[in-house]
Amino acid sequence: MLKIKQAEFIGVYVDLKLLPGDNKPEIAVVGRSNVGKSSFINRLANQRNLAKSSSTPGKTRTINYYQINQEWYMVDLPGYGFAKVSRAEQRRWGQLIENYLSQRKQLKGVILLVDIRHSPSQGDMMMMDWLIHYQIPVLIVANKADKISRGARPKYLTVIRKAFNLAASESPIAFSAVKGDGMDEILEQLQEILSL
């Protein structure tokens, strides 16, 4: 199984032309603004402050690069669906995300982070359609699993699975950044995606 022994922050980008050019494989993390992408990245990397999390959703307005084991990049894309920014700004982020996902040759797969407590948002559904259209491997992670009891998780995961129209064998992974639930499954899936 994939082990993350080392992780470092590489940089912040607003222009695709300036992204790292060393051809290492990339895994992008996408999700709505308040889904907990920073906490997810920090837990996965086993570092407290690698990705800066904020009490203000929508703080990530750039493409943030983290190098893992000096072998591949985890790429944090701007969160979507946050209302407190102008429409022009939302369009700019949307364009940035879309261009990255459709043009980046190093992209091996995407982790789509959703909140386990809620049905996927319109933004989540659009993102999923988009990834299917571009045939990008996607791993759906249902974050904040510590907020509901273990016994209730399957019910919530079924709601998400049906919303995304997934087969029974393609259930999202319940994950908790607080307790680390789901870590092994995610690392296993990441290893599979990276080896494609």
PDB file of C-alpha atoms in Angstrom:
ATOM      1  CA  MET A   1       0.000   0.000   0.000  1.00  0.00           C
ATOM      2  CA  LEU A   2       1.064   3.581  -0.696  1.00  0.00           C
ATOM      3  CA  LYS A   3       2.785   5.208   2.261  1.00  0.00           C
ATOM      4  CA  ILE A   4       3.191   8.958   2.513  1.00  0.00           C
ATOM      5  CA  LYS A   5       6.558   9.468   4.179  1.00  0.00           C
ATOM      6  CA  GLN A   6       7.224  13.003   3.108  1.00  0.00           C
ATOM      7  CA  ALA A   7       5.127  15.958   1.944  1.00  0.00           C
ATOM      8  CA  GLU A   8       6.103  19.531   1.223  1.00  0.00           C
ATOM      9  CA  PHE A   9       4.369  22.661   0.012  1.00  0.00           C
ATOM     10  CA  ILE A  10       5.735  23.610  -3.418  1.00  0.00           C
ATOM     11  CA  GLY A  11       3.838  26.730  -4.407  1.00  0.00           C
ATOM     12  CA  VAL A  12       0.735  28.687  -5.293  1.00  0.00           C
ATOM     13  CA  TYR A  13      -0.236  29.263  -8.927  1.00  0.00           C
ATOM     14  CA  VAL A  14      -2.806  31.376 -10.760  1.00  0.00           C
ATOM     15  CA  ASP A  15      -1.436  30.744 -14.250  1.00  0.00           C
ATOM     16  CA  LEU A  16      -1.331  27.285 -15.828  1.00  0.00           C
ATOM     17  CA  LYS A  17       1.749  28.241 -17.840  1.00  0.00           C
ATOM     18  CA  LEU A  18       3.750  28.522 -14.609  1.00  0.00           C
ATOM     19  CA  LEU A  19       2.856  25.114 -13.114  1.00  0.00           C
ATOM     20  CA  PRO A  20       5.738  22.712 -12.303  1.00  0.00           C
ATOM     21  CA  GLY A  21       7.224  21.338 -15.516  1.00  0.00           C
ATOM     22  CA  ASP A  22       8.946  18.222 -14.185  1.00  0.00           C
ATOM     23  CA  ASN A  23       6.264  15.797 -15.448  1.00  0.00           C
ATOM     24  CA  LYS A  24       5.600  14.101 -12.096  1.00  0.00           C
ATOM     25  CA  PRO A  25       2.132  12.522 -11.868  1.00  0.00           C
ATOM     26  CA  GLU A  26      -0.569  14.668 -10.268  1.00  0.00           C
ATOM     27  CA  ILE A  27      -3.683  13.905  -8.233  1.00  0.00           C
ATOM     28  CA  ALA A  28      -6.084  16.847  -7.896  1.00  0.00           C
ATOM     29  CA  VAL A  29      -8.390  17.442  -4.935  1.00  0.00           C
ATOM     30  CA  VAL A  30     -11.706  19.130  -5.744  1.00  0.00           C
ATOM     31  CA  GLY A  31     -14.818  19.957  -3.754  1.00  0.00           C
ATOM     32  CA  ARG A  32     -17.045  22.746  -2.595  1.00  0.00           C
ATOM     33  CA  SER A  33     -15.499  25.536  -0.552  1.00  0.00           C
ATOM     34  CA  ASN A  34     -16.366  24.321   2.948  1.00  0.00           C
ATOM     35  CA  VAL A  35     -15.892  20.565   2.458  1.00  0.00           C
ATOM     36  CA  GLY A  36     -12.568  20.422   4.312  1.00  0.00           C
ATOM     37  CA  LYS A  37      -9.962  19.994   1.560  1.00  0.00           C
ATOM     38  CA  SER A  38      -7.129  21.453   3.671  1.00  0.00           C
ATOM     39  CA  SER A  39      -7.920  19.144   6.612  1.00  0.00           C
ATOM     40  CA  PHE A  40      -8.095  16.209   4.181  1.00  0.00           C
ATOM     41  CA  ILE A  41      -4.657  17.017   2.694  1.00  0.00           C
ATOM     42  CA  ASN A  42      -3.121  17.566   6.144  1.00  0.00           C
ATOM     43  CA  ARG A  43      -4.452  14.245   7.447  1.00  0.00           C
ATOM     44  CA  LEU A  44      -3.319  12.351   4.361  1.00  0.00           C
ATOM     45  CA  ALA A  45       0.159  13.895   4.615  1.00  0.00           C
ATOM     46  CA  ASN A  46       0.189  13.416   8.397  1.00  0.00           C
ATOM     47  CA  GLN A  47       1.115  17.077   8.913  1.00  0.00           C
ATOM     48  CA  ARG A  48      -0.817  19.669  10.869  1.00  0.00           C
ATOM     49  CA  ASN A  49      -0.218  22.790   8.829  1.00  0.00           C
ATOM     50  CA  LEU A  50       0.859  21.664   5.368  1.00  0.00           C
ATOM     51  CA  ALA A  51      -2.334  23.010   3.790  1.00  0.00           C
ATOM     52  CA  LYS A  52      -3.613  26.132   5.500  1.00  0.00           C
ATOM     53  CA  SER A  53      -7.219  25.719   6.556  1.00  0.00           C
ATOM     54  CA  SER A  54      -9.349  28.712   7.317  1.00  0.00           C
ATOM     55  CA  SER A  55     -12.585  29.410   9.139  1.00  0.00           C
ATOM     56  CA  THR A  56     -13.557  31.375   6.019  1.00  0.00           C
ATOM     57  CA  PRO A  57     -14.749  28.988   3.288  1.00  0.00           C
ATOM     58  CA  GLY A  58     -13.506  29.756  -0.200  1.00  0.00           C
ATOM     59  CA  LYS A  59     -10.028  30.789   0.910  1.00  0.00           C
ATOM     60  CA  THR A  60      -8.246  28.687  -1.719  1.00  0.00           C
ATOM     61  CA  ARG A  61      -8.436  30.866  -4.824  1.00  0.00           C
ATOM     62  CA  THR A  62      -5.284  29.486  -6.354  1.00  0.00           C
ATOM     63  CA  ILE A  63      -3.906  26.119  -7.468  1.00  0.00           C
ATOM     64  CA  ASN A  64      -1.762  24.866  -4.578  1.00  0.00           C
ATOM     65  CA  TYR A  65       0.911  22.212  -5.135  1.00  0.00           C
ATOM     66  CA  TYR A  66       2.206  19.715  -2.546  1.00  0.00           C
ATOM     67  CA  GLN A  67       4.963  17.277  -3.432  1.00  0.00           C
ATOM     68  CA  ILE A  68       4.499  13.794  -1.961  1.00  0.00           C
ATOM     69  CA  ASN A  69       7.475  11.441  -1.385  1.00  0.00           C
ATOM     70  CA  GLN A  70       9.308  13.527  -4.020  1.00  0.00           C
ATOM     71  CA  GLU A  71       7.455  11.345  -6.568  1.00  0.00           C
ATOM     72  CA  TRP A  72       4.084  12.978  -7.285  1.00  0.00           C
ATOM     73  CA  TYR A  73       2.016  16.079  -6.604  1.00  0.00           C
ATOM     74  CA  MET A  74      -1.221  16.525  -4.737  1.00  0.00           C
ATOM     75  CA  VAL A  75      -2.915  19.544  -6.288  1.00  0.00           C
ATOM     76  CA  ASP A  76      -5.494  21.534  -4.330  1.00  0.00           C
ATOM     77  CA  LEU A  77      -7.874  23.294  -6.729  1.00  0.00           C
ATOM     78  CA  PRO A  78     -10.063  26.267  -5.721  1.00  0.00           C
ATOM     79  CA  GLY A  79     -13.299  25.264  -3.984  1.00  0.00           C
ATOM     80  CA  TYR A  80     -16.528  25.874  -5.870  1.00  0.00           C
ATOM     81  CA  GLY A  81     -20.007  26.978  -4.870  1.00  0.00           C
ATOM     82  CA  PHE A  82     -19.045  29.738  -2.477  1.00  0.00           C
ATOM     83  CA  ALA A  83     -21.385  32.713  -2.742  1.00  0.00           C
ATOM     84  CA  LYS A  84     -19.384  35.487  -1.073  1.00  0.00           C
ATOM     85  CA  VAL A  85     -17.250  36.234  -4.111  1.00  0.00           C
ATOM     86  CA  SER A  86     -18.272  38.151  -7.212  1.00  0.00           C
ATOM     87  CA  ARG A  87     -19.644  36.294 -10.222  1.00  0.00           C
ATOM     88  CA  ALA A  88     -16.639  37.451 -12.259  1.00  0.00           C
ATOM     89  CA  GLU A  89     -14.316  35.922  -9.646  1.00  0.00           C
ATOM     90  CA  GLN A  90     -16.354  32.685  -9.622  1.00  0.00           C
ATOM     91  CA  ARG A  91     -16.107  32.530 -13.431  1.00  0.00           C
ATOM     92  CA  ARG A  92     -12.350  33.096 -13.273  1.00  0.00           C
ATOM     93  CA  TRP A  93     -11.891  30.208 -10.789  1.00  0.00           C
ATOM     94  CA  GLY A  94     -14.218  28.029 -12.860  1.00  0.00           C
ATOM     95  CA  GLN A  95     -12.139  28.704 -15.955  1.00  0.00           C
ATOM     96  CA  LEU A  96      -8.911  28.005 -14.064  1.00  0.00           C
ATOM     97  CA  ILE A  97     -10.232  24.661 -12.752  1.00  0.00           C
ATOM     98  CA  GLU A  98     -11.663  23.660 -16.125  1.00  0.00           C
ATOM     99  CA  ASN A  99      -8.466  24.518 -17.998  1.00  0.00           C
ATOM    100  CA  TYR A 100      -6.344  22.618 -15.484  1.00  0.00           C
ATOM    101  CA  LEU A 101      -8.530  19.497 -15.606  1.00  0.00           C
ATOM    102  CA  SER A 102      -8.868  19.430 -19.391  1.00  0.00           C
ATOM    103  CA  GLN A 103      -5.308  20.395 -20.356  1.00  0.00           C
ATOM    104  CA  ARG A 104      -2.942  19.057 -17.697  1.00  0.00           C
ATOM    105  CA  LYS A 105      -1.205  15.998 -19.150  1.00  0.00           C
ATOM    106  CA  GLN A 106       0.332  15.008 -15.781  1.00  0.00           C
ATOM    107  CA  LEU A 107      -3.116  14.631 -14.183  1.00  0.00           C
ATOM    108  CA  LYS A 108      -3.699  10.966 -13.263  1.00  0.00           C
ATOM    109  CA  GLY A 109      -6.908  11.274 -11.286  1.00  0.00           C
ATOM    110  CA  VAL A 110      -9.136  13.408  -9.100  1.00  0.00           C
ATOM    111  CA  ILE A 111     -10.305  13.068  -5.513  1.00  0.00           C
ATOM    112  CA  LEU A 112     -13.830  14.519  -5.338  1.00  0.00           C
ATOM    113  CA  LEU A 113     -14.503  15.474  -1.733  1.00  0.00           C
ATOM    114  CA  VAL A 114     -18.153  15.667  -0.623  1.00  0.00           C
ATOM    115  CA  ASP A 115     -19.742  16.146   2.799  1.00  0.00           C
ATOM    116  CA  ILE A 116     -21.114  12.792   3.984  1.00  0.00           C
ATOM    117  CA  ARG A 117     -24.037  14.544   5.746  1.00  0.00           C
ATOM    118  CA  HIS A 118     -25.485  16.108   2.607  1.00  0.00           C
ATOM    119  CA  SER A 119     -26.620  14.994  -0.808  1.00  0.00           C
ATOM    120  CA  PRO A 120     -24.069  16.102  -3.451  1.00  0.00           C
ATOM    121  CA  SER A 121     -24.488  19.757  -4.441  1.00  0.00           C
ATOM    122  CA  GLN A 122     -25.188  20.984  -7.957  1.00  0.00           C
ATOM    123  CA  GLY A 123     -21.483  21.869  -8.191  1.00  0.00           C
ATOM    124  CA  ASP A 124     -20.519  18.320  -7.164  1.00  0.00           C
ATOM    125  CA  MET A 125     -22.831  16.864  -9.814  1.00  0.00           C
ATOM    126  CA  MET A 126     -21.436  19.172 -12.505  1.00  0.00           C
ATOM    127  CA  MET A 127     -17.871  18.283 -11.486  1.00  0.00           C
ATOM    128  CA  MET A 128     -18.660  14.556 -11.669  1.00  0.00           C
ATOM    129  CA  ASP A 129     -20.263  14.901 -15.138  1.00  0.00           C
ATOM    130  CA  TRP A 130     -17.261  16.846 -16.244  1.00  0.00           C
ATOM    131  CA  LEU A 131     -14.740  14.242 -15.001  1.00  0.00           C
ATOM    132  CA  ILE A 132     -16.714  11.453 -16.691  1.00  0.00           C
ATOM    133  CA  HIS A 133     -16.789  13.480 -19.924  1.00  0.00           C
ATOM    134  CA  TYR A 134     -12.990  13.879 -19.869  1.00  0.00           C
ATOM    135  CA  GLN A 135     -12.522  10.246 -18.741  1.00  0.00           C
ATOM    136  CA  ILE A 136     -10.513  11.266 -15.682  1.00  0.00           C
ATOM    137  CA  PRO A 137     -10.373   8.574 -12.966  1.00  0.00           C
ATOM    138  CA  VAL A 138     -12.264   9.826  -9.910  1.00  0.00           C
ATOM    139  CA  LEU A 139     -12.205   8.760  -6.277  1.00  0.00           C
ATOM    140  CA  ILE A 140     -15.209   9.994  -4.275  1.00  0.00           C
ATOM    141  CA  VAL A 141     -14.436  10.646  -0.622  1.00  0.00           C
ATOM    142  CA  ALA A 142     -17.263  11.411   1.813  1.00  0.00           C
ATOM    143  CA  ASN A 143     -15.595  13.719   4.335  1.00  0.00           C
ATOM    144  CA  LYS A 144     -16.625  14.574   7.924  1.00  0.00           C
ATOM    145  CA  ALA A 145     -17.617  10.970   8.694  1.00  0.00           C
ATOM    146  CA  ASP A 146     -16.872  11.616  12.398  1.00  0.00           C
ATOM    147  CA  LYS A 147     -19.990  13.830  12.506  1.00  0.00           C
ATOM    148  CA  ILE A 148     -22.307  10.810  12.164  1.00  0.00           C
ATOM    149  CA  SER A 149     -22.351   7.412  13.875  1.00  0.00           C
ATOM    150  CA  ARG A 150     -20.647   4.437  12.225  1.00  0.00           C
ATOM    151  CA  GLY A 151     -23.969   2.636  12.036  1.00  0.00           C
ATOM    152  CA  ALA A 152     -25.571   5.482  10.064  1.00  0.00           C
ATOM    153  CA  ARG A 153     -22.727   5.856   7.540  1.00  0.00           C
ATOM    154  CA  PRO A 154     -23.928   3.235   5.010  1.00  0.00           C
ATOM    155  CA  LYS A 155     -27.268   5.045   4.677  1.00  0.00           C
ATOM    156  CA  TYR A 156     -25.549   8.359   3.923  1.00  0.00           C
ATOM    157  CA  LEU A 157     -23.069   6.743   1.519  1.00  0.00           C
ATOM    158  CA  THR A 158     -25.976   5.154  -0.382  1.00  0.00           C
ATOM    159  CA  VAL A 159     -27.568   8.596  -0.860  1.00  0.00           C
ATOM    160  CA  ILE A 160     -24.296   9.907  -2.343  1.00  0.00           C
ATOM    161  CA  ARG A 161     -23.749   6.797  -4.483  1.00  0.00           C
ATOM    162  CA  LYS A 162     -27.266   7.007  -5.960  1.00  0.00           C
ATOM    163  CA  ALA A 163     -26.980  10.758  -6.595  1.00  0.00           C
ATOM    164  CA  PHE A 164     -23.823  10.126  -8.629  1.00  0.00           C
ATOM    165  CA  ASN A 165     -25.414   7.122 -10.326  1.00  0.00           C
ATOM    166  CA  LEU A 166     -22.638   4.761  -9.238  1.00  0.00           C
ATOM    167  CA  ALA A 167     -22.750   0.981  -9.246  1.00  0.00           C
ATOM    168  CA  ALA A 168     -23.131  -0.745  -5.864  1.00  0.00           C
ATOM    169  CA  SER A 169     -19.449  -1.724  -6.015  1.00  0.00           C
ATOM    170  CA  GLU A 170     -18.403   1.936  -6.393  1.00  0.00           C
ATOM    171  CA  SER A 171     -19.385   3.235  -2.975  1.00  0.00           C
ATOM    172  CA  PRO A 172     -17.691   6.456  -1.816  1.00  0.00           C
ATOM    173  CA  ILE A 173     -15.108   6.124   0.963  1.00  0.00           C
ATOM    174  CA  ALA A 174     -16.221   7.481   4.348  1.00  0.00           C
ATOM    175  CA  PHE A 175     -13.379   9.631   5.688  1.00  0.00           C
ATOM    176  CA  SER A 176     -12.644  11.548   8.863  1.00  0.00           C
ATOM    177  CA  ALA A 177      -9.770  14.022   9.017  1.00  0.00           C
ATOM    178  CA  VAL A 178     -10.256  14.039  12.800  1.00  0.00           C
ATOM    179  CA  LYS A 179     -10.023  10.288  13.399  1.00  0.00           C
ATOM    180  CA  GLY A 180      -8.318   9.056  10.230  1.00  0.00           C
ATOM    181  CA  ASP A 181     -11.147   6.679   9.240  1.00  0.00           C
ATOM    182  CA  GLY A 182     -10.886   5.667   5.584  1.00  0.00           C
ATOM    183  CA  MET A 183      -7.164   6.480   5.261  1.00  0.00           C
ATOM    184  CA  ASP A 184      -6.031   2.993   4.242  1.00  0.00           C
ATOM    185  CA  GLU A 185      -8.737   2.670   1.591  1.00  0.00           C
ATOM    186  CA  ILE A 186      -7.857   6.058   0.127  1.00  0.00           C
ATOM    187  CA  LEU A 187      -4.121   5.278   0.008  1.00  0.00           C
ATOM    188  CA  GLU A 188      -4.877   1.938  -1.664  1.00  0.00           C
ATOM    189  CA  GLN A 189      -7.029   3.644  -4.323  1.00  0.00           C
ATOM    190  CA  LEU A 190      -4.421   6.378  -4.861  1.00  0.00           C
ATOM    191  CA  GLN A 191      -1.758   3.768  -5.464  1.00  0.00           C
ATOM    192  CA  GLU A 192      -4.004   2.191  -8.094  1.00  0.00           C
ATOM    193  CA  ILE A 193      -4.641   5.526  -9.834  1.00  0.00           C
ATOM    194  CA  LEU A 194      -0.963   6.495  -9.768  1.00  0.00           C
ATOM    195  CA  SER A 195       0.060   3.165 -11.313  1.00  0.00           C
ATOM    196  CA  LEU A 196      -2.344   3.540 -14.296  1.00  0.00           C
TER     197      LEU A 196
END
